[in-house]
Amino acid sequence: MKNIPVIIQSLISVTLIILILIQAKGVGLGRAWGGGGEFYKSRRGVEKVIFNLTVLFAVLFLASSILNIILA
């Protein structure tokens, strides 16, 4: 029972790492896999979803870290 918060935090951290690595810094997802992306545009579609999920999992990671400190 004591290990459940640690397991949850580990799963959140792995997911957060994957989401961050999926994002290519300064370029769109199309460029990351060989597509064009010569001009700047706002996040749309999958890029926006991945960005929002990254923010969500960062907040969840922070909350789970605080929870683990309180429970320790």
CSV table of N, CA and C in Angstrom, one decimal:
chain,number,residue,atom,x,y,z
A,1,MET,N,0.8,-1.2,0.0
A,1,MET,CA,0.0,0.0,0.0
A,1,MET,C,0.9,1.3,0.0
A,2,LYS,N,2.0,1.2,0.7
A,2,LYS,CA,2.9,2.3,0.7
A,2,LYS,C,3.5,2.6,-0.7
A,3,ASN,N,3.6,1.6,-1.5
A,3,ASN,CA,4.3,1.8,-2.8
A,3,ASN,C,3.4,2.4,-3.9
A,4,ILE,N,2.1,2.4,-3.6
A,4,ILE,CA,1.2,2.9,-4.7
A,4,ILE,C,1.5,4.4,-5.1
A,5,PRO,N,1.7,5.3,-4.2
A,5,PRO,CA,2.1,6.7,-4.7
A,5,PRO,C,3.4,6.7,-5.5
A,6,VAL,N,4.3,5.9,-5.1
A,6,VAL,CA,5.6,5.9,-5.8
A,6,VAL,C,5.4,5.3,-7.2
A,7,ILE,N,4.6,4.3,-7.3
A,7,ILE,CA,4.3,3.7,-8.6
A,7,ILE,C,3.6,4.7,-9.5
A,8,ILE,N,2.6,5.3,-8.9
A,8,ILE,CA,1.9,6.3,-9.7
A,8,ILE,C,2.8,7.5,-10.2
A,9,GLN,N,3.7,7.9,-9.3
A,9,GLN,CA,4.6,9.0,-9.7
A,9,GLN,C,5.6,8.5,-10.8
A,10,SER,N,6.0,7.3,-10.7
A,10,SER,CA,6.9,6.7,-11.7
A,10,SER,C,6.2,6.7,-13.1
A,11,LEU,N,4.9,6.2,-13.1
A,11,LEU,CA,4.2,6.2,-14.3
A,11,LEU,C,4.0,7.6,-14.9
A,12,ILE,N,3.7,8.5,-14.1
A,12,ILE,CA,3.5,9.9,-14.5
A,12,ILE,C,4.8,10.4,-15.1
A,13,SER,N,5.9,10.1,-14.4
A,13,SER,CA,7.2,10.7,-14.9
A,13,SER,C,7.6,10.1,-16.2
A,14,VAL,N,7.4,8.8,-16.4
A,14,VAL,CA,7.7,8.2,-17.7
A,14,VAL,C,6.9,8.7,-18.8
A,15,THR,N,5.6,8.9,-18.5
A,15,THR,CA,4.7,9.5,-19.5
A,15,THR,C,5.1,10.9,-19.9
A,16,LEU,N,5.5,11.7,-18.8
A,16,LEU,CA,5.9,13.1,-19.1
A,16,LEU,C,7.2,13.1,-19.9
A,17,ILE,N,8.1,12.2,-19.6
A,17,ILE,CA,9.4,12.2,-20.4
A,17,ILE,C,9.1,11.9,-21.9
A,18,ILE,N,8.2,10.9,-22.1
A,18,ILE,CA,7.8,10.5,-23.5
A,18,ILE,C,7.2,11.7,-24.2
A,19,LEU,N,6.3,12.4,-23.5
A,19,LEU,CA,5.6,13.6,-24.1
A,19,LEU,C,6.6,14.7,-24.5
A,20,ILE,N,7.6,14.9,-23.6
A,20,ILE,CA,8.6,15.9,-23.9
A,20,ILE,C,9.4,15.5,-25.0
A,21,LEU,N,9.8,14.3,-25.1
A,21,LEU,CA,10.7,13.8,-26.2
A,21,LEU,C,10.0,13.8,-27.5
A,22,ILE,N,8.7,13.6,-27.5
A,22,ILE,CA,7.9,13.7,-28.8
A,22,ILE,C,7.9,15.1,-29.4
A,23,GLN,N,7.9,16.1,-28.6
A,23,GLN,CA,7.9,17.4,-29.0
A,23,GLN,C,9.3,17.8,-29.6
A,24,ALA,N,9.4,18.3,-30.8
A,24,ALA,CA,10.7,18.8,-31.3
A,24,ALA,C,10.8,20.2,-31.0
A,25,LYS,N,11.9,20.6,-30.4
A,25,LYS,CA,12.1,22.0,-30.0
A,25,LYS,C,12.1,23.0,-31.2
A,26,GLY,N,11.2,23.9,-31.2
A,26,GLY,CA,11.3,25.0,-32.3
A,26,GLY,C,10.7,24.6,-33.6
A,27,VAL,N,10.3,23.3,-33.8
A,27,VAL,CA,9.7,22.9,-35.1
A,27,VAL,C,8.4,22.2,-34.8
A,28,GLY,N,7.6,22.1,-35.8
A,28,GLY,CA,6.4,21.3,-35.7
A,28,GLY,C,6.6,19.8,-35.8
A,29,LEU,N,5.6,19.1,-35.5
A,29,LEU,CA,5.7,17.6,-35.6
A,29,LEU,C,6.0,17.1,-37.0
A,30,GLY,N,5.5,17.8,-38.0
A,30,GLY,CA,5.7,17.5,-39.3
A,30,GLY,C,7.2,17.5,-39.7
A,31,ARG,N,7.9,18.5,-39.2
A,31,ARG,CA,9.3,18.6,-39.4
A,31,ARG,C,10.1,17.5,-38.7
A,32,ALA,N,9.6,17.1,-37.5
A,32,ALA,CA,10.3,16.1,-36.7
A,32,ALA,C,10.4,14.8,-37.5
A,33,TRP,N,9.4,14.5,-38.3
A,33,TRP,CA,9.4,13.2,-39.1
A,33,TRP,C,9.6,13.5,-40.5
A,34,GLY,N,10.3,14.6,-40.9
A,34,GLY,CA,10.8,14.8,-42.2
A,34,GLY,C,9.9,15.6,-43.1
A,35,GLY,N,8.8,16.1,-42.6
A,35,GLY,CA,7.9,17.0,-43.4
A,35,GLY,C,8.4,18.4,-43.4
A,36,GLY,N,7.7,19.2,-44.2
A,36,GLY,CA,8.1,20.6,-44.2
A,36,GLY,C,7.6,21.4,-43.0
A,37,GLY,N,8.1,22.5,-42.8
A,37,GLY,CA,7.7,23.4,-41.7
A,37,GLY,C,8.5,24.6,-41.7
A,38,GLU,N,8.6,25.2,-42.9
A,38,GLU,CA,9.5,26.4,-43.1
A,38,GLU,C,9.0,27.7,-42.4
A,39,PHE,N,7.8,27.7,-42.0
A,39,PHE,CA,7.3,29.0,-41.4
A,39,PHE,C,6.6,28.7,-40.1
A,40,TYR,N,6.6,29.7,-39.3
A,40,TYR,CA,6.0,29.5,-37.9
A,40,TYR,C,4.5,29.6,-38.0
A,41,LYS,N,3.9,28.7,-37.3
A,41,LYS,CA,2.4,28.7,-37.1
A,41,LYS,C,2.1,28.2,-35.7
A,42,SER,N,0.8,28.5,-35.3
A,42,SER,CA,0.4,28.1,-34.0
A,42,SER,C,0.2,26.6,-33.9
A,43,ARG,N,0.2,26.1,-32.7
A,43,ARG,CA,0.0,24.7,-32.5
A,43,ARG,C,-1.4,24.3,-32.9
A,44,ARG,N,-1.6,23.3,-33.7
A,44,ARG,CA,-2.9,22.8,-34.1
A,44,ARG,C,-2.9,21.3,-34.0
A,45,GLY,N,-4.1,20.8,-33.9
A,45,GLY,CA,-4.3,19.3,-33.9
A,45,GLY,C,-3.5,18.6,-32.9
A,46,VAL,N,-2.7,17.6,-33.4
A,46,VAL,CA,-1.9,16.7,-32.5
A,46,VAL,C,-0.9,17.5,-31.7
A,47,GLU,N,-0.3,18.5,-32.3
A,47,GLU,CA,0.7,19.3,-31.5
A,47,GLU,C,0.1,19.9,-30.3
A,48,LYS,N,-1.1,20.5,-30.5
A,48,LYS,CA,-1.8,21.1,-29.4
A,48,LYS,C,-2.2,20.1,-28.3
A,49,VAL,N,-2.6,19.0,-28.7
A,49,VAL,CA,-3.0,17.9,-27.8
A,49,VAL,C,-1.8,17.5,-27.0
A,50,ILE,N,-0.7,17.2,-27.7
A,50,ILE,CA,0.6,16.8,-27.0
A,50,ILE,C,1.0,17.9,-26.0
A,51,PHE,N,1.0,19.1,-26.4
A,51,PHE,CA,1.4,20.3,-25.6
A,51,PHE,C,0.5,20.3,-24.3
A,52,ASN,N,-0.8,20.2,-24.5
A,52,ASN,CA,-1.7,20.3,-23.3
A,52,ASN,C,-1.5,19.1,-22.4
A,53,LEU,N,-1.3,17.9,-23.0
A,53,LEU,CA,-1.0,16.7,-22.2
A,53,LEU,C,0.3,16.9,-21.4
A,54,THR,N,1.3,17.5,-22.0
A,54,THR,CA,2.6,17.7,-21.3
A,54,THR,C,2.4,18.6,-20.1
A,55,VAL,N,1.6,19.7,-20.3
A,55,VAL,CA,1.3,20.6,-19.2
A,55,VAL,C,0.5,19.8,-18.1
A,56,LEU,N,-0.4,19.1,-18.5
A,56,LEU,CA,-1.2,18.3,-17.5
A,56,LEU,C,-0.4,17.3,-16.7
A,57,PHE,N,0.5,16.6,-17.4
A,57,PHE,CA,1.3,15.6,-16.7
A,57,PHE,C,2.4,16.3,-15.9
A,58,ALA,N,2.8,17.5,-16.3
A,58,ALA,CA,3.8,18.2,-15.4
A,58,ALA,C,3.1,18.6,-14.1
A,59,VAL,N,1.9,19.1,-14.2
A,59,VAL,CA,1.1,19.4,-13.0
A,59,VAL,C,0.9,18.2,-12.1
A,60,LEU,N,0.5,17.1,-12.8
A,60,LEU,CA,0.3,15.8,-12.0
A,60,LEU,C,1.5,15.3,-11.4
A,61,PHE,N,2.7,15.5,-12.0
A,61,PHE,CA,3.9,15.1,-11.5
A,61,PHE,C,4.3,15.9,-10.2
A,62,LEU,N,4.1,17.2,-10.3
A,62,LEU,CA,4.3,18.1,-9.2
A,62,LEU,C,3.4,17.7,-8.0
A,63,ALA,N,2.1,17.5,-8.3
A,63,ALA,CA,1.2,17.1,-7.2
A,63,ALA,C,1.6,15.8,-6.6
A,64,SER,N,2.0,14.8,-7.4
A,64,SER,CA,2.3,13.5,-6.9
A,64,SER,C,3.6,13.6,-6.1
A,65,SER,N,4.5,14.5,-6.5
A,65,SER,CA,5.8,14.7,-5.7
A,65,SER,C,5.5,15.3,-4.3
A,66,ILE,N,4.6,16.3,-4.3
A,66,ILE,CA,4.2,16.9,-3.0
A,66,ILE,C,3.5,15.9,-2.1
A,67,LEU,N,2.6,15.1,-2.7
A,67,LEU,CA,1.9,14.0,-2.0
A,67,LEU,C,2.8,13.0,-1.4
A,68,ASN,N,3.9,12.6,-2.2
A,68,ASN,CA,4.8,11.7,-1.7
A,68,ASN,C,5.6,12.2,-0.5
A,69,ILE,N,5.9,13.5,-0.6
A,69,ILE,CA,6.7,14.2,0.5
A,69,ILE,C,5.8,14.2,1.8
A,70,ILE,N,4.5,14.5,1.6
A,70,ILE,CA,3.6,14.5,2.8
A,70,ILE,C,3.4,13.2,3.4
A,71,LEU,N,3.3,12.1,2.5
A,71,LEU,CA,3.1,10.8,3.0
A,71,LEU,C,4.3,10.1,3.6
A,72,ALA,N,5.5,10.7,3.3
A,72,ALA,CA,6.7,10.0,3.7
A,72,ALA,C,7.0,10.3,5.2
